[in-house]
Short mmCIF file of C-alpha atoms in Angstrom, two decimals:
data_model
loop_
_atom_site.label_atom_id
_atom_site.label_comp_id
_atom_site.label_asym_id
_atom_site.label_seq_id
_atom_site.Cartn_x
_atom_site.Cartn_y
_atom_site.Cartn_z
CA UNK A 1 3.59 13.80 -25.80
CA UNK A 2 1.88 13.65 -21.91
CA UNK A 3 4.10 14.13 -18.81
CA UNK A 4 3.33 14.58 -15.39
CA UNK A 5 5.30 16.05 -12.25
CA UNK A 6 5.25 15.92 -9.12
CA UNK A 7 7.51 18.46 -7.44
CA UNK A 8 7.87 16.94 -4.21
CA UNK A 9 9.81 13.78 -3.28
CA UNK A 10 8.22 14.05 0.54
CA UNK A 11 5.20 15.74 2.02
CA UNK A 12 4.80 15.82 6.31
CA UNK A 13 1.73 16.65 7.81
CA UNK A 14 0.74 16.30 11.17
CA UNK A 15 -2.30 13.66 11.97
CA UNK A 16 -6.11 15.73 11.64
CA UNK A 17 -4.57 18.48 9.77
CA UNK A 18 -4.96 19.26 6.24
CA UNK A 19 -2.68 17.86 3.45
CA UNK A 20 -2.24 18.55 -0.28
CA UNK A 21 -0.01 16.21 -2.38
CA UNK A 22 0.98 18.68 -5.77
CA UNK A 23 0.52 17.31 -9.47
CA UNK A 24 1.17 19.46 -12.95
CA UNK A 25 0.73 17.60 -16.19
CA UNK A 26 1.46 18.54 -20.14
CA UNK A 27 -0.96 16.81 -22.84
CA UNK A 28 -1.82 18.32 -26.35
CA UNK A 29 -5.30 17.44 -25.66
CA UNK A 30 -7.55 17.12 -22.67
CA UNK A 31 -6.40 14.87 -20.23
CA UNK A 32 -7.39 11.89 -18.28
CA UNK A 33 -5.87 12.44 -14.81
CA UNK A 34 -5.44 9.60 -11.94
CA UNK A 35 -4.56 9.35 -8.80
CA UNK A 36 -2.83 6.21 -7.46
CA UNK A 37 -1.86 4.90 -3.61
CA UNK A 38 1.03 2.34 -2.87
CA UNK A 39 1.62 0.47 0.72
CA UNK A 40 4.78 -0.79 1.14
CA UNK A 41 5.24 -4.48 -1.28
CA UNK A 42 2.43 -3.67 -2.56
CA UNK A 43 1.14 -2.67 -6.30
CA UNK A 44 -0.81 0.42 -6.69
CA UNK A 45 -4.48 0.86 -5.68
CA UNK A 46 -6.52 3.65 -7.85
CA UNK A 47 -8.01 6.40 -5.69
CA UNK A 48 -9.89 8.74 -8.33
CA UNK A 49 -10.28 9.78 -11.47
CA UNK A 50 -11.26 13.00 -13.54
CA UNK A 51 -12.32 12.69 -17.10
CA UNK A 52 -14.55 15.41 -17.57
CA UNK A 53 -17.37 17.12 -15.47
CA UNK A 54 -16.87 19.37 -12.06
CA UNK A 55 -13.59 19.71 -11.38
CA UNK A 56 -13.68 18.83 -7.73
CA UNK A 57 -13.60 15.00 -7.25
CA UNK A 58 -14.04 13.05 -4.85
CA UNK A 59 -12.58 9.59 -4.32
CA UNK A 60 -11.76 6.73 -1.57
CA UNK A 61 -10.87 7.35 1.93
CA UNK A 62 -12.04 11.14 2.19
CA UNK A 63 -9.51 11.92 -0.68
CA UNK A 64 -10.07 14.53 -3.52
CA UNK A 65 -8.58 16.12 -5.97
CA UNK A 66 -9.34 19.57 -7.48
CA UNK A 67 -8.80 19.93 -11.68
CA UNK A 68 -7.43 23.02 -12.68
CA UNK A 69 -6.77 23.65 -16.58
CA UNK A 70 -5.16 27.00 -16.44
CA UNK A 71 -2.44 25.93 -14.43
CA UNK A 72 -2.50 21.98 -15.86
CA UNK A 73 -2.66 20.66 -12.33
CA UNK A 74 -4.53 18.02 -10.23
CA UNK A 75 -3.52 18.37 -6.77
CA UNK A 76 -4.96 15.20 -4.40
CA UNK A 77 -6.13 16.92 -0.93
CA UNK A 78 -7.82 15.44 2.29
CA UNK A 79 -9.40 17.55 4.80
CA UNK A 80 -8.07 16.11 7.92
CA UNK A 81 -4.66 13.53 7.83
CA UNK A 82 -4.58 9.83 9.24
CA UNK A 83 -1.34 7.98 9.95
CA UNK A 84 -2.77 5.75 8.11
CA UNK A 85 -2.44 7.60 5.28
CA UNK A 86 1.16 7.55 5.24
CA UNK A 87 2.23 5.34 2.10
CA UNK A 88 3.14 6.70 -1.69
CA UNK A 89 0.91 8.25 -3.97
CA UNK A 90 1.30 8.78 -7.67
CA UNK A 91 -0.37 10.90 -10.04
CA UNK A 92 -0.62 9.87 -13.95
CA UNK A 93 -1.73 11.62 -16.95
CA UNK A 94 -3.48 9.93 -20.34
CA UNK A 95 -4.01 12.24 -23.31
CA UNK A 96 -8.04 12.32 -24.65
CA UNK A 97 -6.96 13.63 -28.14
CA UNK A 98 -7.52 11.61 -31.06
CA UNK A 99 -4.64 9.23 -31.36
CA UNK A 100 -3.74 9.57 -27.82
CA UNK A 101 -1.71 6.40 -26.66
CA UNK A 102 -3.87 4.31 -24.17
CA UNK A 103 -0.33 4.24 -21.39
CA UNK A 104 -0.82 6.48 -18.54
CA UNK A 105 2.54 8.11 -17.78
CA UNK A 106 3.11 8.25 -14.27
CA UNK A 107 4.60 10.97 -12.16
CA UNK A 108 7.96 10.06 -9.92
CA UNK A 109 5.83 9.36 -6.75
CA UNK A 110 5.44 11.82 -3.45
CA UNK A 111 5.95 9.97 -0.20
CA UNK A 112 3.37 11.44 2.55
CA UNK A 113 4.43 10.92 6.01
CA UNK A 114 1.72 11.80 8.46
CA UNK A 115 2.89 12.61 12.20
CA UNK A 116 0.72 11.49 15.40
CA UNK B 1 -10.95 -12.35 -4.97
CA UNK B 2 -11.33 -11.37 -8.45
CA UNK B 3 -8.40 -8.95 -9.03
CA UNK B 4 -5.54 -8.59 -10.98
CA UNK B 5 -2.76 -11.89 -9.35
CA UNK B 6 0.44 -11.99 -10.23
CA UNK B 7 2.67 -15.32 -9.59
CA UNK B 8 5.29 -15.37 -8.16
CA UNK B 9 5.63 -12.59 -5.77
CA UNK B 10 8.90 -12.90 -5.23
CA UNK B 11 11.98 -14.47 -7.46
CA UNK B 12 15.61 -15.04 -6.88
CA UNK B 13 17.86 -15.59 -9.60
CA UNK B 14 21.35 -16.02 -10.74
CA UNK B 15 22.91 -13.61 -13.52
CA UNK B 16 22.28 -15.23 -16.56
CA UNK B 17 19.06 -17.04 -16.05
CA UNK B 18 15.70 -16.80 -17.44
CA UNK B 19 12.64 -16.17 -15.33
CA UNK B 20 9.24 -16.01 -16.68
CA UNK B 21 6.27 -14.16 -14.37
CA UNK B 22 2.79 -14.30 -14.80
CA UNK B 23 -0.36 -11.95 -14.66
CA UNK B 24 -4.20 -12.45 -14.42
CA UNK B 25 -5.90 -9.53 -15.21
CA UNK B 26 -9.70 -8.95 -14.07
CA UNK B 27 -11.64 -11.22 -16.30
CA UNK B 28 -13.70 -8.51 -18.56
CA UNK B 29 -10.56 -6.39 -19.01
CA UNK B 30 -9.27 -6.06 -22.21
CA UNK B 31 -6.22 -4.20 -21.79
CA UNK B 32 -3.12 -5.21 -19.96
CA UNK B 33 0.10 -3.42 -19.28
CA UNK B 34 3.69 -4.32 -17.77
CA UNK B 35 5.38 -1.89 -15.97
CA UNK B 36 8.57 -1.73 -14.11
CA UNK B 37 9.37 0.14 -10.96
CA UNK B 38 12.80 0.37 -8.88
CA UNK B 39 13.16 2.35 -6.16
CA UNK B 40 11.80 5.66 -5.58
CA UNK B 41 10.41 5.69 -9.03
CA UNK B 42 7.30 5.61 -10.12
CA UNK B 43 5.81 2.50 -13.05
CA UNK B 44 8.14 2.13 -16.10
CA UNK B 45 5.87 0.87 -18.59
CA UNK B 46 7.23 -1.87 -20.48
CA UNK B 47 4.11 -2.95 -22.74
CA UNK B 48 0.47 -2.71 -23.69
CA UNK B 49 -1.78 -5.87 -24.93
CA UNK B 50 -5.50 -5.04 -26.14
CA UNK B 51 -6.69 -8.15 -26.07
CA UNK B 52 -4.17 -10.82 -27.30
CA UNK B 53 -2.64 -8.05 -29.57
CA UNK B 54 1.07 -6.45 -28.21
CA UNK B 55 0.12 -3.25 -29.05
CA UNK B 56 2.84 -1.38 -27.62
CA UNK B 57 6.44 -1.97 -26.33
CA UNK B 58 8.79 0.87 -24.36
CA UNK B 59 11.36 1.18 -26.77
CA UNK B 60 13.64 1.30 -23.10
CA UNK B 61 12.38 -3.18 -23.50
CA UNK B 62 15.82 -4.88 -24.65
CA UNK B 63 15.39 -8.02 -26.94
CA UNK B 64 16.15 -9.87 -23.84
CA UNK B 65 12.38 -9.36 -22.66
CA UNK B 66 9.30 -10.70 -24.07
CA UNK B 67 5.52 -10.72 -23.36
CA UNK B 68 2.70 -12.67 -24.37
CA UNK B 69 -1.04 -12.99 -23.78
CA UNK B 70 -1.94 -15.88 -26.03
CA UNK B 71 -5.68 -16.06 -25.84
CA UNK B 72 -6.76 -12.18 -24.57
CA UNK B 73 -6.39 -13.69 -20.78
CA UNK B 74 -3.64 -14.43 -18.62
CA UNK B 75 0.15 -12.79 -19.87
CA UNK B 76 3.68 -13.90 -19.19
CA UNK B 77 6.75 -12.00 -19.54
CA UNK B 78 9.64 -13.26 -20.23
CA UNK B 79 13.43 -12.31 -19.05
CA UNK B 80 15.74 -13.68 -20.53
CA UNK B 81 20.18 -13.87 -19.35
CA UNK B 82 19.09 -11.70 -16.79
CA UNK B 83 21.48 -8.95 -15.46
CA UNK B 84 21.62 -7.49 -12.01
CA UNK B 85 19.94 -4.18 -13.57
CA UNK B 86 16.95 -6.10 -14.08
CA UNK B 87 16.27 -6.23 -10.26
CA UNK B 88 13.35 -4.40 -9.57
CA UNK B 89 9.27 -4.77 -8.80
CA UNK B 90 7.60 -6.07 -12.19
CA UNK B 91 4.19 -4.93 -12.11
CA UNK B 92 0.98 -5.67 -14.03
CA UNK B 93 -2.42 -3.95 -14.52
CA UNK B 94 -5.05 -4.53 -16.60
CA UNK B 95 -7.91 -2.04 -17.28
CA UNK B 96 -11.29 -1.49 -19.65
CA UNK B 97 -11.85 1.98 -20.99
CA UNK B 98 -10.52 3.90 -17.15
CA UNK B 99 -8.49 3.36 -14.22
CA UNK B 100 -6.24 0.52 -14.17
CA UNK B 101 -6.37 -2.27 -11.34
CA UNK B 102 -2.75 -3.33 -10.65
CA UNK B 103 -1.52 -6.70 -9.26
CA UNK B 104 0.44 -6.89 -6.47
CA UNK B 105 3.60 -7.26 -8.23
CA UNK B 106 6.66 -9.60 -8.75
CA UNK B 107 10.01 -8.52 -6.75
CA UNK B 108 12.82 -9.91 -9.27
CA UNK B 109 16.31 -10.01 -7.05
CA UNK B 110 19.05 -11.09 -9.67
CA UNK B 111 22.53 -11.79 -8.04
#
């Protein structure tokens, strides 16, 4: 079975600060992890991806998101907060073992608020 | 634009109807999923076609839904006596071997 959390319903930040948006996940293999962005009536738009490789990646709009197996986590971070950043983001976990199901689960959503 | 479309954005119903939505996935995609999301949640899924082939179906999908994708390309799913439970943001995605691409969604308001 694959899960993902996200223990936060709400992250604020204030505008050119840093901001981290938390994600844990539980596979029984290695896992695919994503990380998703949704506007307001809108569907979701993909902003990275880690399948295997360094565990830092990088994605769009100056986002990133650092893999960590010991503590099953992918936390998304950018360096220095927009307002326009301010929208929901979702994190979702596919398991890479043999006979994994192809269906990302998807974490609850975090909504990041970002200050002027 | 040559992303994932889904038609109609928006649909009111009456309790008791059936509304059908539709999805075009990004031509070379193989895979499509429904999902469902309400408020403050994040995608249900609902079902998985590879290809024309429903692969997968959320055993949460009453026999009041269905889905097809006839020829491997466009999908429709199918509500059917809707309730007001059903209300919610029907989305659709479609994907190759990675990330999925997700439409923009159908809002569903049953009254």
């Amino acid at each position: 079975a694959q899960s993902v959390a996200q223990p936060e319903d709400q992250v604020n930040v204030a505008e050119g600060n840093p901001l981290t948006v938390k994600c844990t996940y539980s596979v029984s293999g290695n896992p695919y992890l994503f990380w998703y962005v949704q506007y307001p009536n809108r569907g979701l738009q993909f902003l990275l991806k880690y399948i295997t490789g360094d565990n830092l990646v990088k994605g769009s709009y100056g986002f990133e998101a650092e893999f960590n197996k010991s503590q099953t986590s992918f936390h998304l971070k950018k360096p220095s907060a927009l307002v326009s950043d301010s929208a929901l983001y979702f994190c979702a976990v596919r398991d890479r073992a043999k006979g994994g199901s192809y269906i990302p689960t998807f974490g609850r959503g975090t909504s990041l608020i970002v200050h002027p | 634009d040559t992303g994932v479309s889904q038609n109609p954005r928006h649909k009111i119903t009456k309790r008791g109807q059936n509304v059908t939505f539709r999805c075009d996935p990004i031509s070379e995609h193989n895979r499509l999923y429904w999902y469902r999301q309400t408020l403050g949640q994040g995608p249900e899924f609902l079902t998985y076609f590879q290809n024309e082939a429903q692969l997968e179906k959320s055993r949460l999908l009453s026999d009041r839904f269905s889905a097809e994708r006839p020829k491997g390309s466009f999908s429709t799913l199918e509500i059917q006596r809707t309730e007001q439970g059903d209300s919610a943001m029907y989305l659709c995605a479609s994907s190759s071997e990675g990330e999925q691409f997700f439409g923009p969604g159908t809002r569903l308001t049953v009254l």
